[in-house]
Short mmCIF file of C-alpha atoms (C1' of nucleotides) in Angstrom, two decimals:
data_model
loop_
_atom_site.label_atom_id
_atom_site.label_comp_id
_atom_site.label_asym_id
_atom_site.label_seq_id
_atom_site.Cartn_x
_atom_site.Cartn_y
_atom_site.Cartn_z
CA MET A 821 40.02 99.80 100.36
CA THR A 822 41.33 102.76 102.29
CA ALA A 823 41.38 106.10 100.52
CA ALA A 824 44.84 107.61 100.34
CA ARG A 825 44.95 110.49 102.82
CA PRO A 826 46.25 113.68 101.30
CA THR A 827 49.77 114.66 102.32
CA THR A 828 49.42 117.33 104.96
CA ARG A 829 51.80 120.21 105.37
CA ARG A 830 52.88 118.58 108.63
CA GLU A 831 53.87 115.29 107.04
CA ALA A 832 55.86 116.99 104.32
CA SER A 833 57.62 119.21 106.78
CA ARG A 834 58.38 116.28 109.01
CA ARG A 835 59.94 114.32 106.20
CA GLU A 836 62.00 117.31 105.18
CA THR A 837 63.28 118.01 108.68
CA GLU A 838 64.11 114.35 109.17
CA ARG A 839 66.06 114.31 105.91
CA ALA A 840 67.99 117.42 106.92
CA ILE A 841 68.92 115.88 110.25
CA LEU A 842 69.92 112.54 108.71
CA SER A 843 72.00 114.22 106.05
CA ALA A 844 73.83 116.39 108.57
CA ALA A 845 74.27 113.44 110.91
CA GLU A 846 75.75 111.26 108.16
CA LYS A 847 78.30 113.93 107.42
CA VAL A 848 79.20 114.69 111.02
CA PHE A 849 79.37 111.03 112.10
CA ALA A 850 81.58 110.29 109.08
CA GLU A 851 83.93 113.15 109.79
CA ALA A 852 84.19 112.82 113.57
CA GLY A 853 83.16 109.26 114.39
CA PHE A 854 80.38 108.41 116.80
CA GLY A 855 82.31 109.48 119.87
CA GLY A 856 83.70 112.63 118.36
CA ALA A 857 80.42 113.78 116.86
CA THR A 858 78.32 116.11 118.99
CA MET A 859 74.62 116.69 118.80
CA GLN A 860 75.36 120.41 118.85
CA LEU A 861 77.45 120.14 115.68
CA ILE A 862 74.82 118.06 113.91
CA ALA A 863 72.30 120.67 114.95
CA ASP A 864 74.45 123.47 113.54
CA VAL A 865 75.04 121.66 110.24
CA SER A 866 71.35 120.92 109.82
CA GLY A 867 70.40 124.44 110.85
CA LEU A 868 68.16 123.36 113.70
CA PRO A 869 68.30 123.89 117.43
CA LYS A 870 69.72 120.96 119.29
CA ALA A 871 66.55 120.32 121.25
CA ASN A 872 64.74 119.77 117.97
CA LEU A 873 67.02 116.89 117.10
CA HIS A 874 65.96 115.16 120.27
CA TYR A 875 62.36 115.67 119.28
CA TYR A 876 62.91 113.65 116.10
CA PHE A 877 65.45 111.17 117.41
CA PRO A 878 65.33 110.46 121.14
CA THR A 879 69.05 109.81 121.56
CA LYS A 880 72.32 110.24 119.72
CA GLU A 881 72.49 106.48 119.36
CA ALA A 882 69.05 106.23 117.78
CA LEU A 883 70.02 108.85 115.21
CA TYR A 884 73.29 107.05 114.52
CA ARG A 885 71.54 103.72 114.13
CA ARG A 886 69.25 105.16 111.53
CA VAL A 887 72.18 106.57 109.55
CA VAL A 888 73.90 103.18 109.52
CA GLN A 889 70.72 101.38 108.49
CA ASP A 890 70.19 103.75 105.57
CA ILE A 891 73.55 103.10 103.97
CA PHE A 892 73.20 99.37 104.51
CA GLU A 893 69.92 99.35 102.63
CA ILE A 894 71.49 101.20 99.73
CA TRP A 895 74.15 98.52 99.50
CA LEU A 896 71.58 95.77 99.58
CA LYS A 897 69.81 97.38 96.63
CA ALA A 898 73.09 97.49 94.70
CA ALA A 899 73.17 93.73 94.91
CA GLU A 900 70.22 93.50 92.58
CA ALA A 901 72.68 94.29 89.81
CA PHE A 902 74.40 91.08 90.74
CA ASP A 903 71.26 88.98 90.86
CA ALA A 904 69.84 90.12 87.55
CA ALA A 905 73.00 89.05 85.75
CA GLU A 906 72.94 86.62 82.88
CA SER A 907 76.63 85.85 83.06
CA PRO A 908 79.32 85.93 85.73
CA ALA A 909 81.23 88.67 83.96
CA GLN A 910 78.18 90.80 83.58
CA GLY A 911 77.07 90.26 87.19
CA ILE A 912 80.41 91.02 88.77
CA SER A 913 80.88 93.99 86.47
CA ALA A 914 77.51 95.48 87.29
CA TYR A 915 77.98 94.92 91.01
CA ILE A 916 81.38 96.64 91.02
CA ASP A 917 79.99 99.53 89.01
CA ALA A 918 77.09 99.94 91.41
CA LYS A 919 79.31 99.83 94.48
CA MET A 920 81.78 102.28 92.97
CA GLU A 921 78.97 104.69 92.19
CA ILE A 922 77.70 104.50 95.74
CA SER A 923 81.22 105.18 96.99
CA ARG A 924 81.24 108.31 94.91
CA ALA A 925 77.73 109.47 95.73
CA ARG A 926 77.60 108.57 99.42
CA PRO A 927 81.13 108.55 100.81
CA HIS A 928 79.93 109.69 104.22
CA GLY A 929 77.59 106.77 104.61
CA SER A 930 80.31 104.34 103.66
CA LYS A 931 82.60 105.82 106.28
CA VAL A 932 79.98 105.59 108.98
CA TRP A 933 79.48 101.93 108.18
CA ALA A 934 83.21 101.29 108.17
CA SER A 935 83.59 103.05 111.49
CA GLU A 936 80.76 101.06 113.01
CA VAL A 937 82.17 97.71 111.89
CA MET A 938 85.71 98.65 112.90
CA HIS A 939 84.53 99.38 116.40
CA GLY A 940 82.98 95.94 116.67
CA ALA A 941 79.52 96.77 115.32
CA PRO A 942 78.10 97.64 118.75
CA VAL A 943 74.93 99.00 117.20
CA ILE A 944 74.25 96.81 114.15
CA GLN A 945 75.63 93.43 115.16
CA ASP A 946 72.17 91.93 114.64
CA TYR A 947 72.23 93.10 110.99
CA LEU A 948 75.55 91.39 110.43
CA GLU A 949 74.27 88.16 111.89
CA THR A 950 71.01 88.07 110.00
CA THR A 951 70.67 90.14 106.85
CA LEU A 952 74.31 90.32 105.87
CA ARG A 953 74.98 86.68 106.67
CA ASP A 954 72.06 85.54 104.56
CA TRP A 955 72.93 87.88 101.74
CA THR A 956 76.51 86.68 101.66
CA ALA A 957 75.58 83.04 101.75
CA GLY A 958 73.16 83.57 98.86
CA ARG A 959 75.68 85.33 96.65
CA ALA A 960 78.42 82.86 97.51
CA ALA A 961 76.08 80.10 96.39
CA VAL A 962 75.53 81.80 93.05
CA ILE A 963 79.27 82.11 92.53
CA ARG A 964 79.79 78.49 93.45
CA ARG A 965 77.20 77.49 90.88
CA TRP A 966 79.01 79.50 88.21
CA ILE A 967 82.23 77.77 89.13
CA ALA A 968 80.64 74.33 89.12
CA ALA A 969 79.29 75.07 85.65
CA GLY A 970 82.79 75.96 84.50
CA ARG A 971 81.77 79.53 83.77
CA MET A 972 84.62 81.01 85.83
CA ARG A 973 87.86 80.01 87.47
CA PRO A 974 87.48 78.30 90.86
CA VAL A 975 88.03 80.95 93.51
CA ASP A 976 86.83 81.20 97.07
CA PRO A 977 83.52 83.08 96.77
CA GLU A 978 83.73 84.74 100.20
CA HIS A 979 87.20 86.10 99.58
CA LEU A 980 86.13 87.35 96.18
CA LEU A 981 83.25 89.23 97.78
CA TYR A 982 85.57 90.66 100.43
CA MET A 983 87.87 91.88 97.73
CA ILE A 984 85.04 93.61 95.90
CA TRP A 985 83.78 95.22 99.09
CA ALA A 986 87.24 96.27 100.19
CA THR A 987 88.26 97.75 96.89
CA THR A 988 85.07 99.60 96.06
CA GLN A 989 84.58 100.99 99.55
CA HIS A 990 88.23 102.00 99.71
CA TYR A 991 87.46 104.79 97.24
CA ALA A 992 85.01 106.23 99.76
CA ASP A 993 86.61 105.37 103.08
CA PHE A 994 90.13 106.33 102.03
CA GLY A 995 89.01 109.04 99.66
CA HIS A 996 90.99 111.61 101.54
CA GLN A 997 94.19 109.63 101.12
CA ILE A 998 93.50 109.07 97.44
CA GLU A 999 92.79 112.75 97.00
CA THR A 1000 96.05 113.67 98.71
CA LEU A 1001 97.94 111.30 96.42
CA ASN A 1002 96.10 112.87 93.47
CA ALA A 1003 97.81 116.22 94.02
CA GLY A 1004 95.18 117.18 96.56
CA LYS A 1005 92.37 117.17 94.02
CA PRO A 1006 89.29 114.93 93.97
CA LEU A 1007 89.21 112.33 91.22
CA SER A 1008 87.79 113.76 88.00
CA ASP A 1009 85.05 112.00 86.05
CA ALA A 1010 87.68 110.45 83.81
CA GLN A 1011 89.71 109.31 86.79
CA TRP A 1012 86.67 107.68 88.36
CA GLN A 1013 86.06 105.89 85.09
CA ALA A 1014 89.68 104.75 85.08
CA ALA A 1015 89.31 103.55 88.65
CA LYS A 1016 86.24 101.52 87.78
CA ASP A 1017 87.92 100.07 84.71
CA SER A 1018 91.04 99.17 86.68
CA VAL A 1019 89.08 97.45 89.42
CA LYS A 1020 86.86 95.56 87.00
CA GLY A 1021 89.78 94.70 84.74
CA ILE A 1022 91.94 93.19 87.45
CA ILE A 1023 89.16 91.34 89.24
CA LEU A 1024 87.52 89.94 86.11
CA ARG A 1025 90.83 88.69 84.71
CA GLY A 1026 91.66 87.50 88.20
CA VAL A 1027 88.69 85.16 88.21
CA GLY A 1028 89.28 84.01 84.65
CA LEU A 1029 86.78 86.22 82.87
CA GLY A 1030 89.23 88.55 81.13
CA MET B 241 134.52 107.60 120.93
CA THR B 242 131.87 107.69 123.63
CA ALA B 243 131.57 104.69 125.89
CA ALA B 244 128.12 103.07 125.76
CA ARG B 245 126.37 103.94 129.01
CA PRO B 246 124.93 100.92 130.75
CA THR B 247 121.15 100.59 130.63
CA THR B 248 119.87 101.88 133.93
CA ARG B 249 116.89 100.48 135.74
CA ARG B 250 115.14 103.77 134.96
CA GLU B 251 115.62 103.53 131.20
CA ALA B 252 114.36 99.98 131.08
CA SER B 253 111.36 100.80 133.21
CA ARG B 254 110.63 103.83 131.09
CA ARG B 255 110.68 101.83 127.89
CA GLU B 256 108.46 99.21 129.45
CA THR B 257 105.92 101.71 130.74
CA GLU B 258 105.87 103.50 127.40
CA ARG B 259 105.23 100.21 125.59
CA ALA B 260 102.41 99.35 127.96
CA ILE B 261 100.77 102.71 127.37
CA LEU B 262 101.19 102.53 123.58
CA SER B 263 99.83 99.02 123.45
CA ALA B 264 96.80 99.92 125.52
CA ALA B 265 96.27 103.11 123.54
CA GLU B 266 96.41 101.29 120.21
CA LYS B 267 93.72 98.94 121.40
CA VAL B 268 91.47 101.57 122.92
CA PHE B 269 91.80 104.00 120.01
CA ALA B 270 91.02 101.17 117.60
CA GLU B 271 87.96 100.06 119.51
CA ALA B 272 86.51 103.45 120.36
CA GLY B 273 87.98 105.91 117.88
CA PHE B 274 89.88 109.02 118.89
CA GLY B 275 86.82 110.84 120.14
CA GLY B 276 85.33 107.85 121.90
CA ALA B 277 88.53 106.81 123.61
CA THR B 278 89.16 108.19 127.08
CA MET B 279 92.45 108.61 128.85
CA GLN B 280 90.87 106.93 131.85
CA LEU B 281 90.13 103.78 129.85
CA ILE B 282 93.63 103.69 128.38
CA ALA B 283 94.94 104.08 131.91
CA ASP B 284 92.80 101.18 133.14
CA VAL B 285 93.84 98.90 130.27
CA SER B 286 97.51 99.67 130.79
CA GLY B 287 97.16 99.30 134.55
CA LEU B 288 98.47 102.77 135.35
CA PRO B 289 96.91 105.80 136.97
CA LYS B 290 95.68 108.36 134.49
CA ALA B 291 98.03 111.06 135.71
CA ASN B 292 100.94 108.83 134.83
CA LEU B 293 99.88 108.73 131.18
CA HIS B 294 100.16 112.49 131.08
CA TYR B 295 103.65 112.24 132.48
CA TYR B 296 104.74 110.14 129.48
CA PHE B 297 102.56 111.77 126.83
CA PRO B 298 101.57 115.37 127.47
CA THR B 299 98.19 115.18 125.71
CA LYS B 300 95.76 112.64 124.31
CA GLU B 301 96.62 113.87 120.84
CA ALA B 302 100.35 113.36 121.33
CA LEU B 303 99.73 109.78 122.42
CA TYR B 304 97.43 109.18 119.48
CA ARG B 305 99.92 110.66 117.05
CA ARG B 306 102.56 108.29 118.26
CA VAL B 307 100.27 105.29 117.81
CA VAL B 308 99.53 106.30 114.23
CA GLN B 309 103.18 106.88 113.42
CA ASP B 310 104.13 103.45 114.74
CA ILE B 311 101.81 101.54 112.44
CA PHE B 312 102.79 103.68 109.48
CA GLU B 313 106.43 102.81 110.00
CA ILE B 314 105.59 99.12 110.10
CA TRP B 315 103.88 99.43 106.73
CA LEU B 316 106.82 101.26 105.26
CA LYS B 317 109.08 98.41 106.30
CA ALA B 318 106.76 95.92 104.62
CA ALA B 319 107.49 97.68 101.36
CA GLU B 320 111.03 96.42 101.42
CA ALA B 321 109.60 93.09 100.32
CA PHE B 322 108.45 94.87 97.21
CA ASP B 323 111.75 96.58 96.52
CA ALA B 324 113.93 93.54 96.94
CA ALA B 325 111.94 91.67 94.30
CA GLU B 326 113.56 90.21 91.22
CA SER B 327 110.31 89.82 89.31
CA PRO B 328 106.91 91.52 89.33
CA ALA B 329 105.17 88.36 90.47
CA GLN B 330 107.59 87.84 93.30
CA GLY B 331 107.45 91.49 94.39
CA ILE B 332 103.70 91.77 94.41
CA SER B 333 103.39 88.40 96.10
CA ALA B 334 105.81 89.27 98.84
CA TYR B 335 104.20 92.65 99.43
CA ILE B 336 100.73 91.15 99.74
CA ASP B 337 102.03 88.49 102.11
CA ALA B 338 103.72 91.09 104.27
CA LYS B 339 100.65 93.32 104.41
CA MET B 340 98.39 90.37 105.19
CA GLU B 341 100.64 89.34 108.03
CA ILE B 342 100.58 92.81 109.50
CA SER B 343 96.80 92.80 109.26
CA ARG B 344 96.79 89.66 111.31
CA ALA B 345 99.42 90.70 113.83
CA ARG B 346 98.45 94.33 114.30
CA PRO B 347 94.75 94.75 113.51
CA HIS B 348 94.37 97.53 116.04
CA GLY B 349 97.04 99.65 114.44
CA SER B 350 95.46 99.22 111.03
CA LYS B 351 92.12 100.37 112.40
CA VAL B 352 93.62 103.43 114.02
CA TRP B 353 95.19 104.39 110.72
CA ALA B 354 91.96 103.79 108.84
CA SER B 355 90.05 105.87 111.34
CA GLU B 356 92.55 108.69 111.09
CA VAL B 357 92.43 108.80 107.29
CA MET B 358 88.64 108.45 107.19
CA HIS B 359 88.32 111.51 109.38
CA GLY B 360 90.43 113.57 107.03
CA ALA B 361 93.84 112.82 108.53
CA PRO B 362 93.74 115.78 110.93
CA VAL B 363 96.83 114.58 112.73
CA ILE B 364 99.03 113.00 110.06
CA GLN B 365 98.21 114.97 106.93
CA ASP B 366 101.89 115.96 106.65
CA TYR B 367 102.85 112.27 106.45
CA LEU B 368 100.42 111.73 103.60
CA GLU B 369 101.81 114.66 101.69
CA THR B 370 105.45 113.80 102.14
CA THR B 371 106.41 110.24 103.05
CA LEU B 372 103.39 108.46 101.61
CA ARG B 373 103.35 110.55 98.43
CA ASP B 374 107.01 109.85 97.75
CA TRP B 375 106.66 106.21 98.60
CA THR B 376 103.71 105.79 96.25
CA ALA B 377 105.38 107.64 93.40
CA GLY B 378 108.45 105.45 93.77
CA ARG B 379 106.54 102.18 93.70
CA ALA B 380 104.33 103.34 90.84
CA ALA B 381 107.48 104.09 88.86
CA VAL B 382 108.75 100.56 89.46
CA ILE B 383 105.47 99.11 88.25
CA ARG B 384 105.51 101.34 85.19
CA ARG B 385 108.99 100.09 84.37
CA TRP B 386 107.81 96.50 84.62
CA ILE B 387 104.97 97.29 82.27
CA ALA B 388 107.22 99.10 79.81
CA ALA B 389 109.49 96.06 79.78
CA GLY B 390 106.51 93.89 78.97
CA ARG B 391 106.86 91.96 82.20
CA MET B 392 103.21 92.48 83.19
CA ARG B 393 99.94 93.59 81.73
CA PRO B 394 99.47 97.37 81.49
CA VAL B 395 97.44 98.43 84.48
CA ASP B 396 97.21 101.72 86.29
CA PRO B 397 99.89 101.43 89.02
CA GLU B 398 98.12 103.69 91.51
CA HIS B 399 94.87 101.76 91.30
CA LEU B 400 96.75 98.51 91.63
CA LEU B 401 98.37 99.77 94.81
CA TYR B 402 95.00 100.96 96.13
CA MET B 403 93.58 97.52 95.51
CA ILE B 404 96.39 95.86 97.40
CA TRP B 405 96.04 98.26 100.32
CA ALA B 406 92.28 97.99 100.38
CA THR B 407 92.16 94.23 100.24
CA THR B 408 94.91 93.45 102.71
CA GLN B 409 93.82 96.05 105.24
CA HIS B 410 90.22 94.90 104.90
CA TYR B 411 91.14 91.75 106.80
CA ALA B 412 92.15 93.91 109.76
CA ASP B 413 89.72 96.81 109.54
CA PHE B 414 86.68 94.67 108.80
CA GLY B 415 87.90 91.71 110.80
CA HIS B 416 84.84 91.82 112.96
CA GLN B 417 82.55 91.54 109.96
CA ILE B 418 84.60 88.70 108.50
CA GLU B 419 84.55 86.93 111.82
CA THR B 420 80.78 87.30 112.06
CA LEU B 421 80.42 85.83 108.56
CA ASN B 422 82.75 83.02 109.60
CA ALA B 423 80.24 81.69 112.13
CA GLY B 424 81.52 84.13 114.74
CA LYS B 425 84.96 82.56 114.86
CA PRO B 426 88.30 84.17 113.97
CA LEU B 427 89.93 82.87 110.81
CA SER B 428 92.02 79.79 111.49
CA ASP B 429 95.59 79.45 110.28
CA ALA B 430 94.35 77.54 107.26
CA GLN B 431 91.72 80.16 106.53
CA TRP B 432 94.30 82.92 106.70
CA GLN B 433 96.41 80.97 104.25
CA ALA B 434 93.39 80.60 101.98
CA ALA B 435 92.75 84.33 102.23
CA LYS B 436 96.32 85.13 101.25
CA ASP B 437 96.21 82.66 98.37
CA SER B 438 92.90 84.05 97.13
CA VAL B 439 94.11 87.63 97.22
CA LYS B 440 97.40 86.82 95.55
CA GLY B 441 95.75 84.52 93.02
CA ILE B 442 93.20 87.04 91.84
CA ILE B 443 95.51 90.03 91.78
CA LEU B 444 98.41 88.27 90.10
CA ARG B 445 96.19 86.81 87.39
CA GLY B 446 94.49 90.18 87.20
CA VAL B 447 97.72 91.85 86.19
CA GLY B 448 98.70 89.07 83.81
CA LEU B 449 101.07 87.17 86.03
CA GLY B 450 98.94 84.10 86.61
"C1'" DG C 1466 37.18 130.18 114.60
"C1'" DC C 1467 37.95 127.18 118.19
"C1'" DA C 1468 39.89 123.26 120.56
"C1'" DC C 1469 43.24 120.03 120.25
"C1'" DA C 1470 47.44 117.94 118.89
"C1'" DA C 1471 51.86 118.28 116.97
"C1'" DC C 1472 55.94 120.82 116.78
"C1'" DC C 1473 59.64 123.95 118.25
"C1'" DT C 1474 63.14 125.98 121.35
"C1'" DG C 1475 65.95 128.63 125.06
"C1'" DA C 1476 67.47 127.69 129.36
"C1'" DC C 1477 68.91 124.41 132.34
"C1'" DC C 1478 71.18 120.06 134.69
"C1'" DA C 1479 74.08 116.18 136.01
"C1'" DT C 1480 77.90 113.88 134.39
"C1'" DA C 1481 82.26 112.77 132.47
"C1'" DC C 1482 86.09 114.40 130.19
"C1'" DG C 1483 91.15 116.12 129.42
"C1'" DG C 1484 94.35 118.06 131.90
"C1'" DT C 1485 96.91 120.07 136.28
"C1'" DC C 1486 99.37 120.03 140.51
"C1'" DA C 1487 101.31 119.51 144.92
"C1'" DA C 1488 102.85 115.92 147.67
"C1'" DT C 1489 105.27 111.60 147.87
"C1'" DA C 1490 108.21 107.66 146.54
"C1'" DT C 1491 112.05 105.80 144.07
"C1'" DT C 1492 116.40 105.68 141.73
"C1'" DT C 1493 120.80 107.77 140.48
"C1'" DT C 1494 124.66 110.64 141.36
"C1'" DT C 1495 128.07 112.65 144.26
"C1'" DA D 674 124.24 108.90 153.23
"C1'" DA D 675 122.83 113.06 151.60
"C1'" DA D 676 121.27 115.49 147.73
"C1'" DA D 677 119.51 115.74 143.25
"C1'" DA D 678 116.80 114.06 139.62
"C1'" DT D 679 113.18 111.39 138.05
"C1'" DA D 680 108.88 109.00 138.43
"C1'" DT D 681 104.20 108.20 140.60
"C1'" DT D 682 99.78 109.40 142.31
"C1'" DG D 683 95.12 111.03 144.42
"C1'" DA D 684 92.57 114.91 144.44
"C1'" DC D 685 91.02 118.56 142.04
"C1'" DC D 686 89.18 122.03 138.18
"C1'" DG D 687 87.02 124.20 134.18
"C1'" DT D 688 84.63 122.88 130.26
"C1'" DA D 689 81.64 120.64 127.11
"C1'" DT D 690 78.49 117.00 126.46
"C1'" DG D 691 73.92 114.34 126.01
"C1'" DG D 692 69.72 114.95 127.47
"C1'" DT D 693 65.37 117.35 129.76
"C1'" DC D 694 61.53 120.35 130.22
"C1'" DA D 695 58.25 124.01 130.56
"C1'" DG D 696 56.30 127.25 127.84
"C1'" DG D 697 55.28 129.04 123.39
"C1'" DT D 698 53.99 128.49 118.30
"C1'" DT D 699 51.99 126.45 114.33
"C1'" DG D 700 48.97 123.45 111.81
"C1'" DT D 701 44.69 120.26 111.67
"C1'" DG D 702 39.99 118.64 112.20
"C1'" DC D 703 35.47 119.93 113.19
#
DNA sequence: GCACAACCTGACCATACGGTCAATATTTTT
DNA sequence: AAAAATATTGACCGTATGGTCAGGTTGTGC
């Protein structure tokens, strides 16, 4: 068995710098899009010289790809809420809660993903065709089983998933619009709770679990 | 009373050229984003020399603004379906149908709008604060009246509207993802019908109109 | 404490972009 | 049919971008 090497100053610093770059990149890509974002701006936001970015990530596209992958992995993890469920109502509820919380905590990431897909997924098409396709098929199968067992109203599983994705991500992707319609102020804690309750309430009743 | 001037060859040609530019711009802006789109590419797609674009639209931003305004106006018109309704179920149904049809007919426009809002609405913030705010307040009031009259379940009107926007526009904005999950093929007529029925079914039941 | 590797960075480069303009062609008006 | 107005275009320009690189600095292993 290999002894665990101690964490060197280098490794720690590397991780930290990488995080700073990724965090700045997520923000800048979300706010300007891939084309509108500049390496210089990401450098400024992360407080590093531009050349340093290219030391950590060879190209703008490589950096972007990493940002997209990160948010995708977070979403995959949220699905565990769905899998661990003992009932349809509980599973759907937990999944919506998890996705809504990600929308609140990581709105930039959500926007980057949305932007990427809207532009035809030039960078992560392979993810859509493999991981996402499998994931969707698996969850759709679970929903179909629930329906077959008479535990919920018969609805098209894919369209139900689309509705959950659309609605939960809307609070991140269109957060600016929602904020404008909320007198220019971000949703308060109570308003986020109301949003979650509204979404869960309508969807659960909509699939016969009210 | 002024006599109606006959349509000159010039006016017709102008309208035609303008349409060609706007159509190409909508597509290119949707596929590349504002920053990623180039005037040269829009010129190529519309089959005109780049300098000609600047004759019709002084700047890239002016052209973009016009594209965004056009889709917004289409959405406003779709709301008439809502207003003309004699019952909550009929109004919501008709509105969802109208928005779904726009998503199918004008996916590029929807994406341009989504992109604009996601990036903080730098160009159409004034629209959000005036037209959209008024429109939303008006429709929310209608829904509140329906609820007060006991004609539907009490739900938060704003969140209901967000859900309708999110879900219907999802079929345009994330069309590429949906297509990928549909074995790489665009939704057929029947599948679009199923999508509409699913969305309407869940939302209507969700607000107690099932 | 020394040799080596990893890391950092200012200055630089080729390219591509939005936009301009002077010259030309076309249509309308007189 | 001439003159005036409008529309079209290739060539051009300043700027900003993604990316490179040589030289310097810092940390690691022995």
